PDB file of C-alpha atoms in Angstrom:
ATOM      1  CA  MET O   1       2.545  23.809  13.823  1.00 50.00           C
ATOM      2  CA  ARG O   2      -0.028  21.602  15.396  1.00 56.00           C
ATOM      3  CA  PRO O   3       1.182  18.713  17.420  1.00 55.00           C
ATOM      4  CA  ALA O   4       1.462  15.704  15.473  1.00 55.00           C
ATOM      5  CA  GLN O   5      -0.121  13.127  18.181  1.00 82.00           C
ATOM      6  CA  ARG O   6      -3.354  11.759  16.776  1.00 93.00           C
ATOM      7  CA  ARG O   7      -5.940   9.686  18.632  1.00 96.00           C
ATOM      8  CA  LEU O   8      -8.378   7.311  16.892  1.00 97.00           C
ATOM      9  CA  LEU O   9     -11.312   6.246  19.247  1.00 97.00           C
ATOM     10  CA  ILE O  10     -13.510   3.283  18.258  1.00 98.00           C
ATOM     11  CA  PHE O  11     -16.672   3.091  20.318  1.00 97.00           C
ATOM     12  CA  CYS O  12     -18.141  -0.543  20.539  1.00 96.00           C
ATOM     13  CA  ARG O  13     -20.289  -2.953  22.770  1.00 93.00           C
ATOM     14  CA  GLU O  14     -19.349  -6.643  23.295  1.00 93.00           C
ATOM     15  CA  PRO O  15     -21.189  -8.475  20.871  1.00 92.00           C
ATOM     16  CA  VAL O  16     -23.579 -10.262  23.352  1.00 90.00           C
ATOM     17  CA  ALA O  17     -26.709 -11.752  21.421  1.00 93.00           C
ATOM     18  CA  GLY O  18     -29.612  -9.905  22.696  1.00 93.00           C
ATOM     19  CA  ARG O  19     -27.690  -6.864  23.629  1.00 92.00           C
ATOM     20  CA  VAL O  20     -26.479  -5.658  20.221  1.00 94.00           C
ATOM     21  CA  LYS O  21     -28.423  -4.582  17.158  1.00 95.00           C
ATOM     22  CA  THR O  22     -31.641  -4.835  18.913  1.00 94.00           C
ATOM     23  CA  ARG O  23     -33.545  -3.253  16.028  1.00 94.00           C
ATOM     24  CA  LEU O  24     -32.505  -5.794  13.765  1.00 96.00           C
ATOM     25  CA  ILE O  25     -33.334  -8.771  16.049  1.00 95.00           C
ATOM     26  CA  PRO O  26     -37.150  -9.126  14.647  1.00 95.00           C
ATOM     27  CA  SER O  27     -35.621  -9.634  11.352  1.00 93.00           C
ATOM     28  CA  LEU O  28     -32.323 -11.527  12.042  1.00 95.00           C
ATOM     29  CA  GLY O  29     -32.815 -13.145  15.603  1.00 95.00           C
ATOM     30  CA  PRO O  30     -30.520 -12.291  18.242  1.00 96.00           C
ATOM     31  CA  ASP O  31     -27.789 -14.589  17.290  1.00 95.00           C
ATOM     32  CA  ARG O  32     -27.509 -13.605  14.000  1.00 95.00           C
ATOM     33  CA  ALA O  33     -27.761  -9.909  14.736  1.00 96.00           C
ATOM     34  CA  ALA O  34     -24.749 -10.144  17.203  1.00 95.00           C
ATOM     35  CA  THR O  35     -22.800 -12.071  14.395  1.00 95.00           C
ATOM     36  CA  LEU O  36     -23.455  -9.122  12.009  1.00 96.00           C
ATOM     37  CA  TYR O  37     -22.367  -6.601  14.600  1.00 96.00           C
ATOM     38  CA  SER O  38     -19.206  -8.654  14.910  1.00 95.00           C
ATOM     39  CA  ARG O  39     -18.599  -8.136  11.223  1.00 95.00           C
ATOM     40  CA  LEU O  40     -19.173  -4.433  11.521  1.00 97.00           C
ATOM     41  CA  LEU O  41     -16.972  -4.178  14.250  1.00 97.00           C
ATOM     42  CA  GLU O  42     -14.059  -5.699  12.670  1.00 96.00           C
ATOM     43  CA  THR O  43     -14.591  -3.786   9.650  1.00 97.00           C
ATOM     44  CA  ALA O  44     -14.023  -0.609  11.832  1.00 98.00           C
ATOM     45  CA  LEU O  45     -10.959  -2.184  13.368  1.00 98.00           C
ATOM     46  CA  ASP O  46      -9.430  -3.174   9.989  1.00 98.00           C
ATOM     47  CA  ALA O  47      -9.884   0.075   8.718  1.00 98.00           C
ATOM     48  CA  ALA O  48      -8.693   1.934  12.170  1.00 98.00           C
ATOM     49  CA  TYR O  49      -5.367  -0.536  12.144  1.00 96.00           C
ATOM     50  CA  GLY O  50      -4.493   0.928   8.374  1.00 96.00           C
ATOM     51  CA  VAL O  51      -4.225   4.714   9.725  1.00 97.00           C
ATOM     52  CA  GLU O  52      -0.546   5.820  10.305  1.00 94.00           C
ATOM     53  CA  ASN O  53       0.757   8.006  13.017  1.00 93.00           C
ATOM     54  CA  ALA O  54      -2.426   7.505  15.387  1.00 95.00           C
ATOM     55  CA  SER O  55      -2.759   5.797  18.808  1.00 94.00           C
ATOM     56  CA  THR O  56      -5.879   3.872  18.613  1.00 96.00           C
ATOM     57  CA  GLU O  57      -8.207   3.242  21.600  1.00 96.00           C
ATOM     58  CA  LEU O  58     -11.241   0.774  21.804  1.00 96.00           C
ATOM     59  CA  TRP O  59     -13.897   2.106  24.070  1.00 96.00           C
ATOM     60  CA  CYS O  60     -16.340  -0.828  25.280  1.00 94.00           C
ATOM     61  CA  ASP O  61     -19.484  -0.131  26.978  1.00 88.00           C
ATOM     62  CA  PHE O  62     -19.747  -1.682  30.462  1.00 75.00           C
ATOM     63  CA  LEU O  63     -16.366  -3.272  30.415  1.00 69.00           C
ATOM     64  CA  ARG O  64     -16.393  -6.113  32.550  1.00 73.00           C
ATOM     65  CA  GLU O  65     -14.254  -9.304  33.361  1.00 69.00           C
ATOM     66  CA  SER O  66     -16.667 -11.094  30.846  1.00 67.00           C
ATOM     67  CA  SER O  67     -16.007  -8.778  28.098  1.00 74.00           C
ATOM     68  CA  VAL O  68     -13.730 -11.253  26.543  1.00 88.00           C
ATOM     69  CA  VAL O  69     -14.339 -10.351  22.873  1.00 90.00           C
ATOM     70  CA  CYS O  70     -13.382  -6.733  23.510  1.00 91.00           C
ATOM     71  CA  ARG O  71     -10.294  -7.660  25.336  1.00 91.00           C
ATOM     72  CA  ASP O  72      -9.519 -10.120  22.428  1.00 93.00           C
ATOM     73  CA  LEU O  73      -9.824  -7.663  19.874  1.00 95.00           C
ATOM     74  CA  ALA O  74      -7.757  -5.116  21.702  1.00 95.00           C
ATOM     75  CA  THR O  75      -5.088  -7.338  22.059  1.00 95.00           C
ATOM     76  CA  ARG O  76      -5.109  -8.275  18.318  1.00 95.00           C
ATOM     77  CA  TYR O  77      -5.106  -5.014  16.911  1.00 96.00           C
ATOM     78  CA  ALA O  78      -2.709  -3.767  19.412  1.00 95.00           C
ATOM     79  CA  MET O  79      -5.020  -0.995  20.871  1.00 96.00           C
ATOM     80  CA  THR O  80      -5.640   0.483  24.169  1.00 95.00           C
ATOM     81  CA  LEU O  81      -9.010  -0.865  25.921  1.00 94.00           C
ATOM     82  CA  CYS O  82     -10.894   1.598  27.621  1.00 94.00           C
ATOM     83  CA  ARG O  83     -14.298   1.755  29.243  1.00 92.00           C
ATOM     84  CA  GLN O  84     -17.025   4.247  28.515  1.00 94.00           C
ATOM     85  CA  GLN O  85     -18.383   6.514  31.050  1.00 94.00           C
ATOM     86  CA  GLY O  86     -21.300   8.740  31.055  1.00 94.00           C
ATOM     87  CA  LYS O  87     -25.152   8.658  31.380  1.00 92.00           C
ATOM     88  CA  ASP O  88     -26.007   9.041  27.771  1.00 94.00           C
ATOM     89  CA  LEU O  89     -23.836   9.004  24.225  1.00 95.00           C
ATOM     90  CA  GLY O  90     -23.015  12.613  24.410  1.00 96.00           C
ATOM     91  CA  GLU O  91     -21.491  12.114  27.757  1.00 96.00           C
ATOM     92  CA  ARG O  92     -19.476   9.160  26.886  1.00 96.00           C
ATOM     93  CA  MET O  93     -18.136  10.674  23.768  1.00 97.00           C
ATOM     94  CA  TYR O  94     -17.165  13.980  25.596  1.00 96.00           C
ATOM     95  CA  HIS O  95     -15.240  11.846  28.419  1.00 95.00           C
ATOM     96  CA  ALA O  96     -13.338   9.693  25.990  1.00 96.00           C
ATOM     97  CA  ILE O  97     -12.361  12.726  23.647  1.00 95.00           C
ATOM     98  CA  SER O  98     -11.422  14.983  26.762  1.00 93.00           C
ATOM     99  CA  THR O  99      -8.969  12.277  28.297  1.00 87.00           C
ATOM    100  CA  SER O 100      -6.052  13.531  26.363  1.00 72.00           C
ATOM    101  CA  THR O 101      -3.939  16.489  28.069  1.00 61.00           C
ATOM    102  CA  PRO O 102      -3.250  18.396  26.154  1.00 64.00           C
ATOM    103  CA  PRO O 103      -5.639  18.397  23.525  1.00 70.00           C
ATOM    104  CA  GLY O 104      -4.843  17.416  20.071  1.00 83.00           C
ATOM    105  CA  PRO O 105      -6.752  15.855  16.842  1.00 94.00           C
ATOM    106  CA  ALA O 106      -8.978  13.107  17.988  1.00 96.00           C
ATOM    107  CA  LEU O 107     -11.367  11.038  15.723  1.00 97.00           C
ATOM    108  CA  LEU O 108     -14.125   9.163  17.110  1.00 98.00           C
ATOM    109  CA  ILE O 109     -15.945   6.522  15.004  1.00 98.00           C
ATOM    110  CA  GLY O 110     -18.671   3.818  15.807  1.00 97.00           C
ATOM    111  CA  SER O 111     -19.064   0.211  14.766  1.00 96.00           C
ATOM    112  CA  ASP O 112     -22.076   0.438  12.816  1.00 95.00           C
ATOM    113  CA  CYS O 113     -20.814   1.411   9.355  1.00 97.00           C
ATOM    114  CA  PRO O 114     -19.529  -1.126   6.682  1.00 97.00           C
ATOM    115  CA  GLU O 115     -18.059   1.231   4.538  1.00 98.00           C
ATOM    116  CA  TYR O 116     -15.220   2.523   6.894  1.00 98.00           C
ATOM    117  CA  THR O 117     -11.912   2.532   5.000  1.00 98.00           C
ATOM    118  CA  SER O 118      -8.451   3.652   6.261  1.00 98.00           C
ATOM    119  CA  GLU O 119      -8.239   6.251   3.566  1.00 98.00           C
ATOM    120  CA  TYR O 120     -11.501   7.568   5.002  1.00 98.00           C
ATOM    121  CA  LEU O 121     -10.084   8.045   8.380  1.00 98.00           C
ATOM    122  CA  SER O 122      -7.010   9.450   7.192  1.00 98.00           C
ATOM    123  CA  ASP O 123      -8.989  12.183   5.225  1.00 98.00           C
ATOM    124  CA  GLY O 124     -10.627  12.983   8.499  1.00 98.00           C
ATOM    125  CA  PHE O 125      -7.323  13.392  10.467  1.00 97.00           C
ATOM    126  CA  ALA O 126      -6.122  15.477   7.381  1.00 97.00           C
ATOM    127  CA  ALA O 127      -9.149  18.090   7.679  1.00 97.00           C
ATOM    128  CA  LEU O 128      -7.961  18.571  11.552  1.00 96.00           C
ATOM    129  CA  ALA O 129      -4.739  20.048  10.187  1.00 93.00           C
ATOM    130  CA  ASP O 130      -6.549  23.511   9.708  1.00 94.00           C
ATOM    131  CA  LYS O 131     -10.164  22.975  10.902  1.00 96.00           C
ATOM    132  CA  ASP O 132     -11.597  22.881  14.434  1.00 96.00           C
ATOM    133  CA  ALA O 133     -14.041  19.822  13.769  1.00 97.00           C
ATOM    134  CA  VAL O 134     -14.742  17.308  10.829  1.00 98.00           C
ATOM    135  CA  ILE O 135     -17.846  15.226  10.485  1.00 98.00           C
ATOM    136  CA  GLY O 136     -18.524  12.013   8.357  1.00 98.00           C
ATOM    137  CA  PRO O 137     -22.045  12.240   7.599  1.00 98.00           C
ATOM    138  CA  ALA O 138     -24.291   9.303   7.668  1.00 97.00           C
ATOM    139  CA  THR O 139     -26.916   8.815   5.174  1.00 96.00           C
ATOM    140  CA  ASP O 140     -29.896   8.451   7.727  1.00 94.00           C
ATOM    141  CA  GLY O 141     -29.103  12.160   9.454  1.00 96.00           C
ATOM    142  CA  GLY O 142     -26.561  11.076  11.886  1.00 96.00           C
ATOM    143  CA  TYR O 143     -22.963  10.862  11.628  1.00 98.00           C
ATOM    144  CA  VAL O 144     -20.321   7.893  11.418  1.00 98.00           C
ATOM    145  CA  MET O 145     -17.495   9.892  12.402  1.00 98.00           C
ATOM    146  CA  ILE O 146     -16.598  13.106  14.266  1.00 98.00           C
ATOM    147  CA  GLY O 147     -13.197  14.685  14.868  1.00 97.00           C
ATOM    148  CA  VAL O 148     -12.138  17.561  16.830  1.00 97.00           C
ATOM    149  CA  TYR O 149      -8.922  19.387  17.441  1.00 94.00           C
ATOM    150  CA  ARG O 150     -10.420  20.973  20.474  1.00 90.00           C
ATOM    151  CA  ILE O 151     -13.354  19.810  22.686  1.00 91.00           C
ATOM    152  CA  ASP O 152     -16.295  21.607  24.358  1.00 94.00           C
ATOM    153  CA  ARG O 153     -18.991  19.710  26.069  1.00 93.00           C
ATOM    154  CA  HIS O 154     -21.797  21.731  24.585  1.00 95.00           C
ATOM    155  CA  LEU O 155     -20.947  20.233  21.185  1.00 97.00           C
ATOM    156  CA  PHE O 156     -22.746  17.051  22.396  1.00 96.00           C
ATOM    157  CA  ASP O 157     -25.398  18.451  24.621  1.00 94.00           C
ATOM    158  CA  GLY O 158     -29.024  17.888  23.899  1.00 94.00           C
ATOM    159  CA  ILE O 159     -28.439  15.766  20.875  1.00 96.00           C
ATOM    160  CA  PRO O 160     -31.440  13.461  19.909  1.00 96.00           C
ATOM    161  CA  TRP O 161     -29.307  10.315  19.734  1.00 95.00           C
ATOM    162  CA  GLY O 162     -30.480   7.614  17.555  1.00 90.00           C
ATOM    163  CA  THR O 163     -32.513   9.989  15.316  1.00 93.00           C
ATOM    164  CA  ASP O 164     -32.447  11.962  11.977  1.00 94.00           C
ATOM    165  CA  ALA O 165     -31.787  14.978  13.470  1.00 97.00           C
ATOM    166  CA  VAL O 166     -28.286  14.291  14.854  1.00 97.00           C
ATOM    167  CA  LEU O 167     -26.289  15.958  12.287  1.00 98.00           C
ATOM    168  CA  ALA O 168     -28.538  18.904  11.884  1.00 97.00           C
ATOM    169  CA  ARG O 169     -28.111  19.532  15.691  1.00 97.00           C
ATOM    170  CA  THR O 170     -24.596  18.949  15.783  1.00 98.00           C
ATOM    171  CA  ARG O 171     -24.058  21.550  12.893  1.00 98.00           C
ATOM    172  CA  ALA O 172     -26.156  24.013  14.876  1.00 98.00           C
ATOM    173  CA  HIS O 173     -23.638  23.465  17.831  1.00 98.00           C
ATOM    174  CA  LEU O 174     -20.754  23.838  15.697  1.00 98.00           C
ATOM    175  CA  ARG O 175     -22.060  27.134  14.400  1.00 98.00           C
ATOM    176  CA  LYS O 176     -22.802  28.262  17.848  1.00 97.00           C
ATOM    177  CA  LEU O 177     -19.213  27.294  18.986  1.00 97.00           C
ATOM    178  CA  ARG O 178     -17.955  29.454  16.054  1.00 97.00           C
ATOM    179  CA  TRP O 179     -15.771  26.441  15.161  1.00 97.00           C
ATOM    180  CA  ARG O 180     -14.576  25.683  11.581  1.00 97.00           C
ATOM    181  CA  TRP O 181     -15.544  22.372  10.157  1.00 98.00           C
ATOM    182  CA  THR O 182     -15.583  20.499   7.095  1.00 98.00           C
ATOM    183  CA  GLU O 183     -17.668  17.502   6.273  1.00 98.00           C
ATOM    184  CA  LEU O 184     -16.407  14.228   4.266  1.00 98.00           C
ATOM    185  CA  ALA O 185     -18.726  12.179   1.718  1.00 98.00           C
ATOM    186  CA  PRO O 186     -21.650  10.539   3.631  1.00 98.00           C
ATOM    187  CA  LEU O 187     -21.293   6.819   4.257  1.00 98.00           C
ATOM    188  CA  SER O 188     -24.149   4.344   5.303  1.00 97.00           C
ATOM    189  CA  ASP O 189     -24.528   2.484   8.458  1.00 95.00           C
ATOM    190  CA  VAL O 190     -26.496  -0.555   9.342  1.00 95.00           C
ATOM    191  CA  ASP O 191     -29.302  -0.135  12.119  1.00 92.00           C
ATOM    192  CA  ARG O 192     -32.658  -0.931  10.801  1.00 92.00           C
ATOM    193  CA  PRO O 193     -34.006  -3.703   8.790  1.00 94.00           C
ATOM    194  CA  SER O 194     -34.396  -1.604   5.691  1.00 93.00           C
ATOM    195  CA  ASP O 195     -30.387  -1.107   5.688  1.00 94.00           C
ATOM    196  CA  LEU O 196     -29.720  -4.863   5.215  1.00 93.00           C
ATOM    197  CA  ALA O 197     -30.846  -4.752   1.612  1.00 92.00           C
ATOM    198  CA  HIS O 198     -27.998  -2.405   0.940  1.00 92.00           C
ATOM    199  CA  PHE O 199     -25.485  -4.853   2.245  1.00 94.00           C
ATOM    200  CA  PRO O 200     -26.738  -8.407   1.464  1.00 91.00           C
ATOM    201  CA  ASP O 201     -23.194  -9.883   2.026  1.00 91.00           C
ATOM    202  CA  LEU O 202     -23.258  -8.788   5.628  1.00 90.00           C
ATOM    203  CA  VAL O 203     -26.345 -10.893   6.576  1.00 90.00           C
ATOM    204  CA  PRO O 204     -25.220 -14.296   8.422  1.00 87.00           C
ATOM    205  CA  ALA O 205     -26.573 -17.219   6.898  1.00 76.00           C
ATOM    206  CA  VAL O 206     -29.057 -18.988   8.984  1.00 60.00           C
ATOM    207  CA  SER O 207     -27.787 -22.591  10.045  1.00 48.00           C
ATOM    208  CA  THR O 208     -30.116 -25.790   9.899  1.00 39.00           C
ATOM    209  CA  ARG O 209     -30.352 -25.675  13.766  1.00 43.00           C
ATOM    210  CA  GLN O 210     -31.837 -21.973  13.471  1.00 46.00           C
ATOM    211  CA  GLN O 211     -33.984 -22.651  10.560  1.00 44.00           C
ATOM    212  CA  GLY O 212     -35.697 -25.687  12.650  1.00 46.00           C
ATOM    213  CA  ASN O 213     -36.079 -23.217  15.576  1.00 48.00           C
ATOM    214  CA  GLU O 214     -37.589 -20.350  13.492  1.00 45.00           C
ATOM    215  CA  THR O 215     -40.218 -22.262  11.637  1.00 35.00           C
TER     216      THR O 215
END
């Protein structure tokens, strides 16, 4: 029987204006883009908080003393706060997942998807009961979730992060590793201005002061 200990890892950034959702800044401005990111992050954390029998970890990029939002969120949601380490996203993901000894079921999600639910994440863990990996595809050709029961650094090697080839390349790596995997229903994430039309309720309102600055 596989061990019951399950890890749920959430990758995030400190929501500083100008540093998050940079592809949305031309449409929203830096402050509104940061506000939108904060809403997306809390959606991910709410979904993670509702998953039973899992230890949850918040992995912040470049964690510093000034990372007050990440620290507050980790406290509020009773999550272990960790710092991402690695030269690119693949290295950071591998490092985070491989910190568990012995290996066991680990699910890693980002903070760009407004459609996360606790049920979706629980389905990811359920898939790892008899599979080596599980993927939550994104509608843009990437993925919003990846789960593994074991870890191999080659899974994340040579992935063109931020492109529509991420999912296809990851599938190719899984085939090369001869791992058994399954995929859940695709979800959407919010990365580009065109994505905003699908989630109008997420877009922060513009204050009177902001409107005056933008005209």
